[in-house]
GROMACS .gro file of C-alpha atoms in nm:
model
  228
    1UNK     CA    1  -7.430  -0.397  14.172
    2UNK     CA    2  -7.705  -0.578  14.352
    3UNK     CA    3  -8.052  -0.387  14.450
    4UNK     CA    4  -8.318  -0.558  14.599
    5UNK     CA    5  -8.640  -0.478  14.535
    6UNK     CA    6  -8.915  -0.541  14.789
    7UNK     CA    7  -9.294  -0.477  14.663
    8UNK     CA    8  -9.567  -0.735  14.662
    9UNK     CA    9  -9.776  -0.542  14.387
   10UNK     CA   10  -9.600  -0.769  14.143
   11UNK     CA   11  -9.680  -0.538  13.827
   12UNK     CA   12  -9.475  -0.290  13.991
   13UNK     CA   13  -9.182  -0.497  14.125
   14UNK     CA   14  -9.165  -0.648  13.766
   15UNK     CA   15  -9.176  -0.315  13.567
   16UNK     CA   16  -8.866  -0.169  13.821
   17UNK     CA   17  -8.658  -0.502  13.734
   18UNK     CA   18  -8.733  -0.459  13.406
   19UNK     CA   19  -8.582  -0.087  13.416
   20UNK     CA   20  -8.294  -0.154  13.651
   21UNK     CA   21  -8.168  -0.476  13.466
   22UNK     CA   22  -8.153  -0.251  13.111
   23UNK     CA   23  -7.925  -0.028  13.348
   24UNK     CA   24  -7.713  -0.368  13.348
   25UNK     CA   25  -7.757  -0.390  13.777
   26UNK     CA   26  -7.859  -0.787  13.936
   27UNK     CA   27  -8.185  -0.733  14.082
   28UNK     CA   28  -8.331  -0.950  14.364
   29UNK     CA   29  -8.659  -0.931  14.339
   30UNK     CA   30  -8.925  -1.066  14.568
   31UNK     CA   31  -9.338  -1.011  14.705
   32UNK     CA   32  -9.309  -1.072  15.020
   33UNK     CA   33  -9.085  -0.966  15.370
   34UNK     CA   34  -9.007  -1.302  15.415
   35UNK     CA   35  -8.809  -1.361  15.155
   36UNK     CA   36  -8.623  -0.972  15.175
   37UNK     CA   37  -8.531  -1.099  15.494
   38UNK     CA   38  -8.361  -1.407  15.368
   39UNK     CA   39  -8.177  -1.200  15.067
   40UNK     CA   40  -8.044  -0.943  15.330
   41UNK     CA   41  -7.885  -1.274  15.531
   42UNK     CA   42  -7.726  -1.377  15.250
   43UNK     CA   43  -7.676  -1.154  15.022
   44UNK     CA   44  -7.417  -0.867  14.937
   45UNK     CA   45  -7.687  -0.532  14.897
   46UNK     CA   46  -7.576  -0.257  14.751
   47UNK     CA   47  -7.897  -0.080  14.741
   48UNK     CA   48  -8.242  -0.182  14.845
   49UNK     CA   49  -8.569  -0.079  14.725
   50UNK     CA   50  -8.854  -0.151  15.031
   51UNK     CA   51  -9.241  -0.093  14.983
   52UNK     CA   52  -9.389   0.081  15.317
   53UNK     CA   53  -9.690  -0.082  15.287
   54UNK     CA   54  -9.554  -0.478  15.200
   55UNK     CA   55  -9.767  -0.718  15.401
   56UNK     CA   56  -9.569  -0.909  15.726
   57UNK     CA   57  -9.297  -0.683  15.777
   58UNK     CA   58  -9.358  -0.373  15.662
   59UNK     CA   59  -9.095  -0.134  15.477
   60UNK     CA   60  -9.004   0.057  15.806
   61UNK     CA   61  -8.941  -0.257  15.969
   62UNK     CA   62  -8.700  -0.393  15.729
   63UNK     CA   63  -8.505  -0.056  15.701
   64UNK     CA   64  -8.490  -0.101  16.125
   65UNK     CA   65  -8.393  -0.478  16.047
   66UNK     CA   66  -8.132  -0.376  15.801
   67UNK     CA   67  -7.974  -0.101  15.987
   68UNK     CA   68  -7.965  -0.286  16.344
   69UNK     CA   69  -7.752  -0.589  16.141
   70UNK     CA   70  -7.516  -0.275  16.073
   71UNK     CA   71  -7.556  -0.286  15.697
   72UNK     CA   72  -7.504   0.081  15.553
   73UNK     CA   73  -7.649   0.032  15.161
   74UNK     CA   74  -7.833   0.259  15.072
   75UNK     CA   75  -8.253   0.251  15.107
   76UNK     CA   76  -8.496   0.414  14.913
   77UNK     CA   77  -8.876   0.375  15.018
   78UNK     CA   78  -9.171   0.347  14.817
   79UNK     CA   79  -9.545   0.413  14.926
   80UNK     CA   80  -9.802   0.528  14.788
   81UNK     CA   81  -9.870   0.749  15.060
   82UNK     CA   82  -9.761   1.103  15.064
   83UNK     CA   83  -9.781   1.228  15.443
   84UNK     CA   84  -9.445   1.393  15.613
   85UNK     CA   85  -9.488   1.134  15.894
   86UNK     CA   86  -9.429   0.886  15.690
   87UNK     CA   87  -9.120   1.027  15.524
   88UNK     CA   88  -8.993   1.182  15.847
   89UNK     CA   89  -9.023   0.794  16.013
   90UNK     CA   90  -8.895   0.611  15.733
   91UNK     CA   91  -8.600   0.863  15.732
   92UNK     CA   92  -8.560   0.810  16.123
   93UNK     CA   93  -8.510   0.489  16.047
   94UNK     CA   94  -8.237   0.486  15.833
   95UNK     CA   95  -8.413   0.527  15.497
   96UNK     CA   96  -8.152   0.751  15.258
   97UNK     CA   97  -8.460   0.835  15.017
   98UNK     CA   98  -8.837   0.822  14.995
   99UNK     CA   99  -9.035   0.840  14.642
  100UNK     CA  100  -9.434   0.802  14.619
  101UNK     CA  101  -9.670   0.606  14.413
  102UNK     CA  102  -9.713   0.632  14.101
  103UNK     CA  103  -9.332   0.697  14.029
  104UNK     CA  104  -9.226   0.761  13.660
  105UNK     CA  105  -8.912   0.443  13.606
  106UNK     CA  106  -8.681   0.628  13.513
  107UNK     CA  107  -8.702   0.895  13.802
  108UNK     CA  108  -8.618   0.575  14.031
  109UNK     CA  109  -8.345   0.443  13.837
  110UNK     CA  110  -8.213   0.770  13.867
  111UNK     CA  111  -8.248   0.765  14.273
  112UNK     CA  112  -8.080   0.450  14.257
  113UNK     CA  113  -7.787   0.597  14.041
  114UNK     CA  114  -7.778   0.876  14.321
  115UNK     CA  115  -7.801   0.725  14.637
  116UNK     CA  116  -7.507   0.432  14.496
  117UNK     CA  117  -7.225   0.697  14.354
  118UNK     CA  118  -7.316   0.859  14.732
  119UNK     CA  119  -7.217   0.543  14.919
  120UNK     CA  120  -6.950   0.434  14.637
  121UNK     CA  121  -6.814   0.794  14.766
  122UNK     CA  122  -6.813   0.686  15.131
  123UNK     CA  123  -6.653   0.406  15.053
  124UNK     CA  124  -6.387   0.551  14.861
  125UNK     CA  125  -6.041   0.596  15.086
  126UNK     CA  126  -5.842   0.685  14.832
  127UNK     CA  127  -5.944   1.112  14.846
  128UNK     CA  128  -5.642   1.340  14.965
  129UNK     CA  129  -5.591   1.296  15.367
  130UNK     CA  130  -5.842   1.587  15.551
  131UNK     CA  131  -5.877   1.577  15.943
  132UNK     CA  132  -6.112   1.829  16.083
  133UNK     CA  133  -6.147   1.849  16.446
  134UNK     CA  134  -6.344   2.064  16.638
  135UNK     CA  135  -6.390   2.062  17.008
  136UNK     CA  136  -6.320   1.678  17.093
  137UNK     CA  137  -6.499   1.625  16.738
  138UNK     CA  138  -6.252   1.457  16.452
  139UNK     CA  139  -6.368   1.425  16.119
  140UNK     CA  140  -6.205   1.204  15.954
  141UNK     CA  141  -6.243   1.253  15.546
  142UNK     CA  142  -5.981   0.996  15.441
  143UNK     CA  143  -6.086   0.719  15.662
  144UNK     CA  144  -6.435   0.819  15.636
  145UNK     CA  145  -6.505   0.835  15.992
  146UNK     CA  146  -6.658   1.022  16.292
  147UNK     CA  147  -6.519   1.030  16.660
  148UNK     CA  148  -6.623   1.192  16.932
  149UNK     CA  149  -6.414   1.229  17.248
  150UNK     CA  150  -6.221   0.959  17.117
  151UNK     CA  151  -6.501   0.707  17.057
  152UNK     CA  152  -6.648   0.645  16.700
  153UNK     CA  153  -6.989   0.736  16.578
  154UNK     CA  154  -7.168   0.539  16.355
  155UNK     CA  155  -7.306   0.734  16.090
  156UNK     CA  156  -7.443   0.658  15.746
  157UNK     CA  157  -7.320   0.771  15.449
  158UNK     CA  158  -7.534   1.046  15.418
  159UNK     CA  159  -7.481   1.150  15.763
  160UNK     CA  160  -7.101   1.167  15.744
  161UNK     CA  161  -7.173   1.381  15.412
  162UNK     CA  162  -7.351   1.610  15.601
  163UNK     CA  163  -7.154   1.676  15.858
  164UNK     CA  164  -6.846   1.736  15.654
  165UNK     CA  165  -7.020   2.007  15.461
  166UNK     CA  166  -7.133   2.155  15.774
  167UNK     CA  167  -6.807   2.114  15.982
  168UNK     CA  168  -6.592   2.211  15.600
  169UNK     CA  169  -6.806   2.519  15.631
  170UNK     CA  170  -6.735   2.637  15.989
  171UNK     CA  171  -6.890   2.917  16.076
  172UNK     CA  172  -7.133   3.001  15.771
  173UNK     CA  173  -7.436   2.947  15.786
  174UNK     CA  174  -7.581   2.673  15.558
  175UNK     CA  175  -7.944   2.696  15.438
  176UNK     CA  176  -8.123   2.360  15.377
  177UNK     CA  177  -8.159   2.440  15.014
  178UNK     CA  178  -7.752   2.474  15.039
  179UNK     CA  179  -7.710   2.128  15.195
  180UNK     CA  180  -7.952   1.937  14.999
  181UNK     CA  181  -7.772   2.037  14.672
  182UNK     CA  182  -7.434   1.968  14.779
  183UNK     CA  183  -7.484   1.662  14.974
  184UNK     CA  184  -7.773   1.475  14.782
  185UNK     CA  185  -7.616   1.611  14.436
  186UNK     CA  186  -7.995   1.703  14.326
  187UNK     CA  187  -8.202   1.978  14.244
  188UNK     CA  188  -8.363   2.105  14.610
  189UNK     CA  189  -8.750   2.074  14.550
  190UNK     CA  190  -8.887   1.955  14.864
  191UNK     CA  191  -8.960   2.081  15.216
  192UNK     CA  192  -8.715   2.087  15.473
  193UNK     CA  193  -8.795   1.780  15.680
  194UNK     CA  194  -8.575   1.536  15.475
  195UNK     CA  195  -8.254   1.778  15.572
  196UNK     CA  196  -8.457   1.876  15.905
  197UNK     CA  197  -8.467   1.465  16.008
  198UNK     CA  198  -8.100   1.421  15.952
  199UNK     CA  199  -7.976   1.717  16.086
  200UNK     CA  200  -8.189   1.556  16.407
  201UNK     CA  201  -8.054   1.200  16.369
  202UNK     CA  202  -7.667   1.321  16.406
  203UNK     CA  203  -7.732   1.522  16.715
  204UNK     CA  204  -7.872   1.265  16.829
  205UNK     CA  205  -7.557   1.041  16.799
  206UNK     CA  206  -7.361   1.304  16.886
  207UNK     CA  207  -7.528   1.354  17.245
  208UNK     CA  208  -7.605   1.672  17.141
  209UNK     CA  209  -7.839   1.908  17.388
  210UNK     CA  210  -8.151   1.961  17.190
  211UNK     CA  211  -8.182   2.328  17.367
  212UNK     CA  212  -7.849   2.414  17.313
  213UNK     CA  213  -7.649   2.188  17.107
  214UNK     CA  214  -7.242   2.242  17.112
  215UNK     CA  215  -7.177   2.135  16.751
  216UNK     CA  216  -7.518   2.167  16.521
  217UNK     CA  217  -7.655   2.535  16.526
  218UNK     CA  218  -7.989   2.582  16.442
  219UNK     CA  219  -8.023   2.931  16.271
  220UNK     CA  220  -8.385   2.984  16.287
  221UNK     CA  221  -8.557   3.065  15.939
  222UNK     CA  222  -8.234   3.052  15.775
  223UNK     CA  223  -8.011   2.726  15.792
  224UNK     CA  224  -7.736   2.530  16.026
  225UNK     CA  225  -7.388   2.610  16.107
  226UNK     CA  226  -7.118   2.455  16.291
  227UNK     CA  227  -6.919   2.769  16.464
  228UNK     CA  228  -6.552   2.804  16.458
   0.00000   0.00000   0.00000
């Protein structure tokens, strides 16, 4: 597996490489955007590590540089900074995880295990055939895909995990506690804005009316549901 790690405090760049190459993973690791940009050319990524806060481009500009190239590895962000805005835009993005400065190692390794058995999931066809359509929805869980009205949606990993549970679930009510635990496979200790954001970013590719949305449910104070 090949994570890229993008930080231009070198004592910190070196001390992650350090702990991911014990975990036996190749680790591209560089200070500046520049050359980030030149490993995501030509490079296979399975997981990338970006500083917010990297001179050049910053962190959210590389996550917006990697997901507009279409690449779907997972990306976990690291700042030192510890304000929702920042989390809710690096998530809006296309970030799959966010973890502040200071950061214990092994905590990060750990994200890393997480958000790569998630996509290694995704990209696993090989689970028994499950079609669940709902109202010009299909949800493909074989093929691992999304179409609406006949015409694909490009979701990330961790959106097409959501929407399973939710659309698997028809017509209970999911709290974000719920969700969090079943989709990122982790103990839920953190506000609601990480589910909150995605729950936003796949209405949004779904066309969905914010007011009154035909597939998403907002159940205020208490969760999300996709009716029967």
């Amino acid at each position: 597996m090949n994570v890229l790690v993008v930080d231009d405090e070198k004592e910190i760049a070196d001390l992650v490489e350090v702990y991911l190459k014990n975990e036996n993973y190749n680790v591209y690791k560089c200070y500046t955007s520049e050359k980030a940009i030149k490993y995501i050319d030509s490079i296979k990524i399975d997981v990338a590590i970006l500083d917010i806060m990297i001179q050049g481009k910053n962190g959210f500009e590389i996550c917006k540089y990697i997901r507009e190239k279409g690449l779907k590895f997972p990306v976990i962000m690291l700042t030192a900074k510890i304000e929702d805005n920042d989390k809710i835009k690096g998530l809006t993005l296309g970030a799959d995880d966010y973890i502040t400065k200071p950061f214990n190692p092994l905590e990060l390794v750990a994200r890393v295990k997480s958000a790569l058995r998630r996509y290694t999931i995704y990209n696993n066809e090989k689970e028994e055939k499950n079609i669940i359509e709902i109202n010009g929805l299909i949800i493909d869980k074989e093929k691992h895909k999304c179409l609406l009205y006949d015409k694909e949606i490009d979701l990330t990993p961790m959106e097409f995990d959501i929407l399973l549970y939710l659309a698997t679930n028809r017509g209970k009510v999911i709290s974000s506690e719920e969700l969090f635990e079943n989709v990122w496979k982790e103990k839920y200790f953190d506000s609601n804005n990480t589910v909150m954001v995605h729950i936003r970013r796949i209405r949004e590719k779904l066309n969905e009316n914010t007011k009154n949305p035909k597939f998403i449910k907002t159940v205020w104070g208490v969760g999300y549901k996709i009716e029967n």
